[in-house]
Coordinates of N, CA and C in Angstrom, one line a residue:
M1 N 0.8 -1.2 0.0 CA 0.0 0.0 0.0 C 0.9 1.2 0.0
A2 N 0.5 2.2 -0.8 CA 1.2 3.5 -0.8 C 0.2 4.6 -0.2
T3 N 0.8 5.6 0.3 CA 0.0 6.7 0.8 C 0.3 8.0 0.0
V4 N -0.7 8.7 -0.5 CA -0.5 10.0 -1.2 C -1.4 10.9 -0.5
T5 N -1.4 12.2 -0.9 CA -2.3 13.1 -0.2 C -3.2 13.9 -1.2
L6 N -4.3 14.3 -0.7 CA -5.3 15.2 -1.4 C -5.3 16.5 -0.6
K7 N -4.7 17.5 -1.1 CA -4.6 18.8 -0.4 C -4.1 18.6 1.0
G8 N -3.1 17.7 1.1 CA -2.5 17.5 2.4 C -3.1 16.4 3.3
N9 N -4.2 15.9 2.9 CA -4.9 14.8 3.7 C -4.5 13.5 3.1
P10 N -4.0 12.5 3.9 CA -3.5 11.2 3.4 C -4.7 10.4 2.9
I11 N -4.3 9.7 1.8 CA -5.2 8.7 1.1 C -4.4 7.5 0.8
N12 N -4.9 6.3 1.0 CA -4.1 5.1 0.8 C -4.5 4.4 -0.6
T13 N -3.6 3.8 -1.2 CA -3.9 3.0 -2.4 C -3.9 1.5 -2.1
S14 N -4.3 0.8 -3.1 CA -4.6 -0.7 -2.9 C -3.3 -1.5 -2.9
G15 N -2.2 -0.9 -3.3 CA -0.9 -1.6 -3.4 C 0.2 -0.8 -3.8
E16 N 1.2 -1.4 -4.5 CA 2.4 -0.7 -5.0 C 2.4 -0.8 -6.6
L17 N 3.0 0.2 -7.2 CA 3.1 0.1 -8.6 C 4.1 -1.0 -9.0
P18 N 4.0 -1.5 -10.3 CA 4.9 -2.5 -10.7 C 6.4 -1.9 -10.6
K19 N 7.3 -2.7 -10.3 CA 8.7 -2.3 -10.1 C 9.4 -2.1 -11.4
V20 N 10.3 -1.1 -11.5 CA 11.1 -0.9 -12.7 C 11.9 -2.2 -12.9
G21 N 11.9 -2.6 -14.2 CA 12.7 -3.8 -14.6 C 11.8 -5.1 -14.7
T22 N 10.5 -5.0 -14.2 CA 9.6 -6.1 -14.3 C 8.7 -6.0 -15.5
K23 N 8.1 -7.1 -15.8 CA 7.1 -7.1 -16.9 C 5.8 -6.5 -16.4
A24 N 5.3 -5.6 -17.2 CA 4.0 -4.9 -16.8 C 2.9 -6.0 -16.9
P25 N 2.0 -6.0 -15.9 CA 0.9 -6.9 -16.0 C 0.0 -6.6 -17.2
N26 N -0.6 -7.6 -17.9 CA -1.5 -7.3 -19.0 C -2.8 -6.7 -18.4
F27 N -3.6 -6.1 -19.2 CA -4.9 -5.5 -18.8 C -5.8 -5.5 -20.0
T28 N -7.1 -5.4 -19.7 CA -8.1 -5.1 -20.7 C -8.9 -3.9 -20.2
L29 N -8.9 -2.9 -21.1 CA -9.7 -1.7 -20.8 C -10.6 -1.4 -22.0
T30 N -11.5 -0.4 -21.8 CA -12.5 0.0 -22.8 C -12.1 1.2 -23.5
A31 N -12.0 1.2 -24.9 CA -11.7 2.3 -25.7 C -12.9 3.2 -25.9
N32 N -12.7 4.4 -26.5 CA -13.9 5.3 -26.7 C -14.9 4.7 -27.6
D33 N -14.6 3.8 -28.5 CA -15.5 3.1 -29.4 C -16.2 1.9 -28.8
L34 N -15.9 1.7 -27.5 CA -16.4 0.6 -26.7 C -15.7 -0.7 -27.0
S35 N -14.7 -0.7 -27.8 CA -13.9 -2.0 -28.0 C -13.0 -2.2 -26.8
S36 N -12.5 -3.4 -26.7 CA -11.6 -3.8 -25.7 C -10.2 -3.6 -26.2
K37 N -9.3 -3.1 -25.3 CA -7.9 -2.9 -25.7 C -7.1 -3.5 -24.5
S38 N -6.1 -4.3 -24.9 CA -5.2 -4.8 -23.9 C -3.8 -4.4 -24.1
L39 N -2.9 -4.5 -23.1 CA -1.5 -4.1 -23.3 C -0.9 -4.8 -24.5
S40 N -1.2 -6.1 -24.7 CA -0.7 -6.8 -25.8 C -1.0 -6.2 -27.2
D41 N -2.0 -5.4 -27.2 CA -2.4 -4.6 -28.5 C -1.3 -3.6 -28.9
F42 N -0.5 -3.2 -27.9 CA 0.5 -2.2 -28.1 C 1.9 -2.8 -28.2
A43 N 2.1 -4.1 -28.2 CA 3.4 -4.7 -28.3 C 4.2 -4.2 -29.5
G44 N 5.4 -4.0 -29.2 CA 6.3 -3.4 -30.3 C 6.4 -1.9 -30.2
S45 N 5.6 -1.3 -29.4 CA 5.7 0.2 -29.2 C 6.1 0.5 -27.8
K46 N 6.7 1.6 -27.6 CA 6.9 2.1 -26.2 C 5.6 2.6 -25.8
V47 N 5.3 2.5 -24.5 CA 4.0 2.9 -24.0 C 4.1 3.7 -22.8
V48 N 3.4 4.8 -22.7 CA 3.3 5.7 -21.6 C 1.9 5.5 -21.0
L49 N 1.8 5.1 -19.8 CA 0.5 5.0 -19.1 C 0.3 6.2 -18.3
N50 N -0.6 7.1 -18.7 CA -0.9 8.3 -18.0 C -2.2 8.0 -17.3
I51 N -2.1 7.8 -16.0 CA -3.2 7.3 -15.2 C -3.7 8.4 -14.2
F52 N -5.0 8.6 -14.1 CA -5.5 9.7 -13.3 C -6.9 9.5 -12.8
P53 N -7.4 10.3 -11.8 CA -8.7 10.1 -11.2 C -9.8 10.3 -12.2
S54 N -9.8 11.5 -12.9 CA -10.9 11.9 -13.8 C -10.5 13.0 -14.7
V55 N -10.8 12.8 -16.0 CA -10.5 13.7 -17.0 C -11.3 15.0 -16.8
D56 N -12.3 15.0 -16.0 CA -13.1 16.2 -15.7 C -12.6 17.1 -14.6
T57 N -11.3 16.9 -14.2 CA -10.7 17.8 -13.3 C -9.5 18.5 -13.9
G58 N -9.1 19.6 -13.5 CA -8.1 20.5 -14.1 C -6.8 19.8 -14.3
T59 N -6.3 19.2 -13.3 CA -4.9 18.6 -13.3 C -4.9 17.4 -14.3
C60 N -6.0 16.6 -14.2 CA -6.1 15.4 -15.1 C -6.2 15.8 -16.5
A61 N -7.0 16.8 -16.8 CA -7.2 17.3 -18.1 C -5.9 17.9 -18.7
Q62 N -5.1 18.6 -17.8 CA -3.9 19.1 -18.3 C -2.9 18.0 -18.6
S63 N -2.9 16.9 -17.8 CA -1.9 15.8 -18.1 C -2.2 15.2 -19.5
V64 N -3.5 15.1 -19.8 CA -3.9 14.6 -21.1 C -3.4 15.6 -22.2
R65 N -3.6 16.8 -22.0 CA -3.2 17.8 -23.0 C -1.7 17.8 -23.2
Q66 N -1.0 17.8 -22.1 CA 0.5 17.8 -22.1 C 1.1 16.6 -22.8
F67 N 0.5 15.4 -22.4 CA 1.0 14.2 -23.1 C 0.6 14.1 -24.5
N68 N -0.5 14.7 -24.9 CA -0.9 14.8 -26.3 C 0.1 15.6 -27.1
K69 N 0.5 16.7 -26.5 CA 1.5 17.6 -27.2 C 2.8 16.9 -27.3
E70 N 3.3 16.3 -26.2 CA 4.6 15.6 -26.2 C 4.6 14.4 -27.1
A71 N 3.5 13.7 -27.2 CA 3.4 12.4 -28.0 C 3.6 12.7 -29.4
S72 N 3.2 13.9 -29.9 CA 3.4 14.2 -31.3 C 4.8 14.2 -31.7
E73 N 5.7 14.3 -30.8 CA 7.2 14.4 -31.1 C 7.9 13.1 -30.8
L74 N 7.2 12.1 -30.4 CA 7.8 10.8 -30.1 C 7.6 9.8 -31.2
T75 N 8.6 8.9 -31.4 CA 8.5 7.9 -32.4 C 8.2 6.6 -31.7
N76 N 7.4 5.7 -32.4 CA 7.1 4.4 -31.9 C 6.7 4.4 -30.5
T77 N 5.8 5.4 -30.1 CA 5.4 5.5 -28.7 C 3.9 5.8 -28.7
K78 N 3.2 5.0 -27.8 CA 1.7 5.2 -27.6 C 1.5 5.8 -26.2
V79 N 0.7 6.8 -26.1 CA 0.3 7.3 -24.8 C -1.1 6.9 -24.5
L80 N -1.3 6.1 -23.4 CA -2.6 5.7 -23.0 C -3.0 6.5 -21.8
C81 N -4.1 7.2 -21.9 CA -4.7 7.9 -20.8 C -5.8 7.1 -20.2
I82 N -5.6 6.8 -18.9 CA -6.5 5.8 -18.3 C -7.1 6.3 -17.0
S83 N -8.4 6.2 -16.9 CA -9.1 6.5 -15.7 C -10.4 5.7 -15.6
H84 N -11.2 5.9 -14.5 CA -12.5 5.3 -14.4 C -13.6 6.0 -15.2
D85 N -13.3 7.1 -15.8 CA -14.3 7.9 -16.5 C -14.9 6.9 -17.6
L86 N -16.1 7.2 -17.9 CA -16.8 6.4 -19.0 C -16.1 6.8 -20.3
P87 N -16.1 5.9 -21.2 CA -15.5 6.1 -22.5 C -16.1 7.4 -23.2
F88 N -17.3 7.6 -23.0 CA -18.0 8.8 -23.5 C -17.4 10.1 -23.0
A89 N -17.0 10.1 -21.7 CA -16.4 11.3 -21.2 C -15.0 11.6 -21.8
H90 N -14.2 10.5 -22.0 CA -12.9 10.6 -22.7 C -13.1 11.1 -24.1
A91 N -14.1 10.5 -24.8 CA -14.3 10.9 -26.2 C -14.7 12.4 -26.3
R92 N -15.6 12.8 -25.4 CA -16.1 14.2 -25.4 C -14.9 15.1 -25.1
F93 N -14.1 14.8 -24.1 CA -13.0 15.7 -23.8 C -12.0 15.8 -24.9
C94 N -11.5 14.7 -25.4 CA -10.5 14.7 -26.5 C -11.1 15.3 -27.8
G95 N -12.3 15.1 -28.0 CA -13.0 15.7 -29.2 C -13.1 17.2 -29.1
A96 N -13.5 17.7 -27.9 CA -13.6 19.1 -27.7 C -12.3 19.8 -27.7
E97 N -11.3 19.1 -27.3 CA -9.9 19.7 -27.2 C -9.1 19.5 -28.5
G98 N -9.6 18.6 -29.4 CA -8.9 18.3 -30.6 C -7.6 17.5 -30.4
L99 N -7.7 16.6 -29.4 CA -6.5 15.8 -29.0 C -6.6 14.5 -29.8
S100 N -5.5 14.2 -30.6 CA -5.5 13.0 -31.4 C -4.2 12.2 -31.2
N101 N -3.3 12.6 -30.3 CA -2.1 11.9 -30.2 C -2.0 11.0 -28.9
V102 N -3.2 10.9 -28.3 CA -3.3 10.0 -27.1 C -4.4 9.0 -27.3
I103 N -4.4 7.9 -26.6 CA -5.4 6.9 -26.7 C -6.1 6.8 -25.3
S104 N -7.4 7.2 -25.3 CA -8.1 7.2 -24.0 C -8.7 5.8 -23.7
L105 N -8.5 5.3 -22.5 CA -9.0 4.0 -22.1 C -9.7 4.1 -20.8
S106 N -10.7 3.4 -20.6 CA -11.5 3.4 -19.3 C -11.5 2.1 -18.6
D107 N -11.4 2.2 -17.3 CA -11.4 1.1 -16.4 C -12.7 1.0 -15.7
F108 N -13.8 1.4 -16.3 CA -15.1 1.6 -15.7 C -15.8 0.2 -15.4
K109 N -15.5 -0.8 -16.2 CA -16.3 -2.0 -16.1 C -16.1 -2.8 -14.7
D110 N -14.8 -3.0 -14.4 CA -14.6 -3.7 -13.1 C -13.5 -3.2 -12.3
G111 N -12.8 -2.2 -12.8 CA -11.7 -1.6 -12.0 C -10.5 -2.5 -11.9
S112 N -10.4 -3.6 -12.7 CA -9.3 -4.5 -12.5 C -7.9 -4.0 -12.8
F113 N -7.9 -3.0 -13.7 CA -6.6 -2.4 -14.0 C -6.0 -1.7 -12.8
G114 N -6.8 -0.9 -12.1 CA -6.3 -0.2 -10.9 C -6.0 -1.2 -9.8
K115 N -6.7 -2.2 -9.7 CA -6.4 -3.2 -8.7 C -5.1 -4.0 -9.0
T116 N -5.0 -4.4 -10.3 CA -3.8 -5.1 -10.7 C -2.5 -4.3 -10.5
Y117 N -2.6 -3.0 -10.9 CA -1.5 -2.1 -10.8 C -1.3 -1.5 -9.4
G118 N -2.2 -1.8 -8.5 CA -2.0 -1.3 -7.1 C -2.2 0.2 -6.9
L119 N -3.0 0.8 -7.7 CA -3.1 2.3 -7.7 C -4.5 2.8 -7.4
N120 N -5.4 1.9 -7.1 CA -6.8 2.4 -6.7 C -6.7 3.0 -5.3
F121 N -7.5 4.1 -5.1 CA -7.6 4.6 -3.8 C -8.5 3.7 -3.0
I122 N -8.2 3.4 -1.8 CA -9.0 2.5 -0.9 C -9.7 3.2 0.2
D123 N -9.5 4.5 0.3 CA -10.2 5.3 1.3 C -10.2 6.8 0.9
G124 N -10.9 7.6 1.6 CA -10.9 9.0 1.3 C -12.0 9.4 0.3
P125 N -12.1 10.6 -0.1 CA -13.2 11.1 -0.9 C -13.1 10.6 -2.4
L126 N -11.9 10.1 -2.8 CA -11.7 9.5 -4.1 C -11.7 8.0 -4.1
D127 N -12.2 7.4 -3.1 CA -12.2 6.0 -2.9 C -12.7 5.3 -4.2
A128 N -11.9 4.3 -4.7 CA -12.1 3.5 -5.9 C -11.6 4.1 -7.2
L129 N -11.3 5.4 -7.2 CA -10.7 6.0 -8.4 C -9.2 5.7 -8.4
H130 N -8.5 6.0 -9.5 CA -7.1 5.8 -9.7 C -6.3 7.0 -9.1
S131 N -5.2 6.6 -8.5 CA -4.2 7.7 -8.1 C -3.5 8.2 -9.4
R132 N -2.9 9.4 -9.3 CA -2.2 9.9 -10.4 C -0.9 9.3 -10.6
C133 N -0.7 8.6 -11.7 CA 0.6 7.8 -11.9 C 1.0 7.9 -13.4
V134 N 2.3 7.8 -13.6 CA 2.8 7.6 -14.9 C 3.7 6.4 -14.9
I135 N 3.5 5.5 -15.8 CA 4.3 4.3 -16.0 C 4.8 4.2 -17.4
V136 N 6.1 4.1 -17.6 CA 6.6 4.0 -19.0 C 7.1 2.6 -19.2
L137 N 6.8 2.0 -20.4 CA 7.2 0.7 -20.7 C 8.0 0.7 -22.0
D138 N 8.9 -0.3 -22.1 CA 9.6 -0.4 -23.4 C 8.8 -1.2 -24.4
E139 N 9.3 -1.5 -25.5 CA 8.5 -2.2 -26.6 C 8.1 -3.6 -26.2
T140 N 8.8 -4.2 -25.2 CA 8.4 -5.6 -24.8 C 7.6 -5.6 -23.5
G141 N 7.2 -4.4 -23.0 CA 6.3 -4.3 -21.8 C 7.1 -4.3 -20.5
I142 N 8.4 -4.1 -20.6 CA 9.2 -4.0 -19.3 C 9.1 -2.6 -18.8
V143 N 8.8 -2.5 -17.5 CA 8.7 -1.2 -16.8 C 10.0 -0.4 -16.8
L144 N 10.1 0.8 -17.4 CA 11.3 1.6 -17.4 C 11.2 2.7 -16.3
H145 N 10.0 3.1 -16.0 CA 9.9 4.3 -15.1 C 8.5 4.3 -14.5
T146 N 8.4 4.6 -13.2 CA 7.1 4.8 -12.5 C 7.2 6.1 -11.7
E147 N 6.0 6.7 -11.6 CA 5.8 7.8 -10.7 C 4.4 7.8 -10.2
Q148 N 4.3 7.8 -8.9 CA 2.9 8.0 -8.3 C 3.0 9.3 -7.6
V149 N 2.3 10.3 -8.1 CA 2.4 11.7 -7.7 C 1.9 11.7 -6.2
A150 N 2.8 12.3 -5.4 CA 2.6 12.3 -4.0 C 1.4 13.2 -3.6
E151 N 1.1 14.3 -4.2 CA 0.0 15.1 -4.0 C -0.9 15.1 -5.2
I152 N -2.1 14.6 -5.0 CA -3.0 14.3 -6.2 C -3.3 15.6 -7.0
V153 N -3.3 16.7 -6.5 CA -3.6 17.9 -7.3 C -2.4 18.4 -8.1
D154 N -1.2 17.8 -7.9 CA 0.0 18.2 -8.6 C 0.1 17.4 -9.9
E155 N 0.7 18.0 -10.9 CA 0.9 17.3 -12.2 C 2.1 16.3 -12.1
P156 N 2.1 15.3 -12.9 CA 3.3 14.4 -12.9 C 4.5 15.1 -13.5
N157 N 5.7 14.4 -13.3 CA 6.9 14.9 -13.8 C 7.0 14.4 -15.3
Y158 N 6.5 15.2 -16.2 CA 6.5 14.8 -17.6 C 7.9 14.6 -18.1
K159 N 8.8 15.5 -17.7 CA 10.2 15.5 -18.2 C 10.9 14.1 -17.9
A160 N 10.7 13.7 -16.6 CA 11.3 12.5 -16.2 C 10.8 11.3 -17.0
A161 N 9.5 11.2 -17.2 CA 8.9 10.1 -17.9 C 9.4 10.1 -19.4
L162 N 9.4 11.3 -20.0 CA 9.7 11.4 -21.4 C 11.2 11.2 -21.6
N163 N 12.0 11.6 -20.7 CA 13.5 11.4 -20.8 C 13.8 9.9 -20.7
T164 N 13.0 9.1 -20.0 CA 13.2 7.7 -20.0 C 13.0 7.1 -21.4
L165 N 12.1 7.6 -22.2 CA 11.9 7.2 -23.5 C 13.0 7.5 -24.5
K166 N 13.7 8.6 -24.2 CA 14.8 9.1 -25.0 C 16.1 8.5 -24.7
A167 N 16.2 7.8 -23.5 CA 17.5 7.2 -23.1 C 17.9 6.0 -23.9

C-alpha cells in the first residue's frame, strides 16, 4: 500500500506500482468506441500509461493535453490515458480539445486495471478512483519508469517520464 495526499490529507492506495525492470501486467480496458484494448495490443511500441482520477478535473485534463503535445514528437510510442471515466467522457474531452495523439481508455467495467497495478484509492473522498501515476514501458512491456504523484492535485513529472523514452 502507498499513501498519497489530497490537499495534504492522506489517502491510501490498494498496493504498489509495478517495479522498474519487471514485466508490466496485462490488462483489458475499454476504448472510446467501446472496443476492448489490452496491453498486448501495443506490443512493439513504447507505452506511456498516463493514469489519473478523472478527465473532468483540471490537473487530469492538463496531463492529457500535455502528453498529447509531447506524444506528437515521439516515435514508436503510444500514450494511453487511463481513468475510471466512462469512454464517452474521454471521447467528449478529447474531441472538444482536438486531441488525437493519445489513446483514451476506461477502467469503468470492473476496476481490474487499478487493482492489478495497485493504484486504486481505498479510502478518502476519491475511494475506488485511480491515483495519479505515470508508468513507462519499453517495446516488450518492461517497466522503465514509474511515478505515483505524492499530492493528487499536482501534475506528474512529464520530463522524467519522457526522458526515460529518449534514453
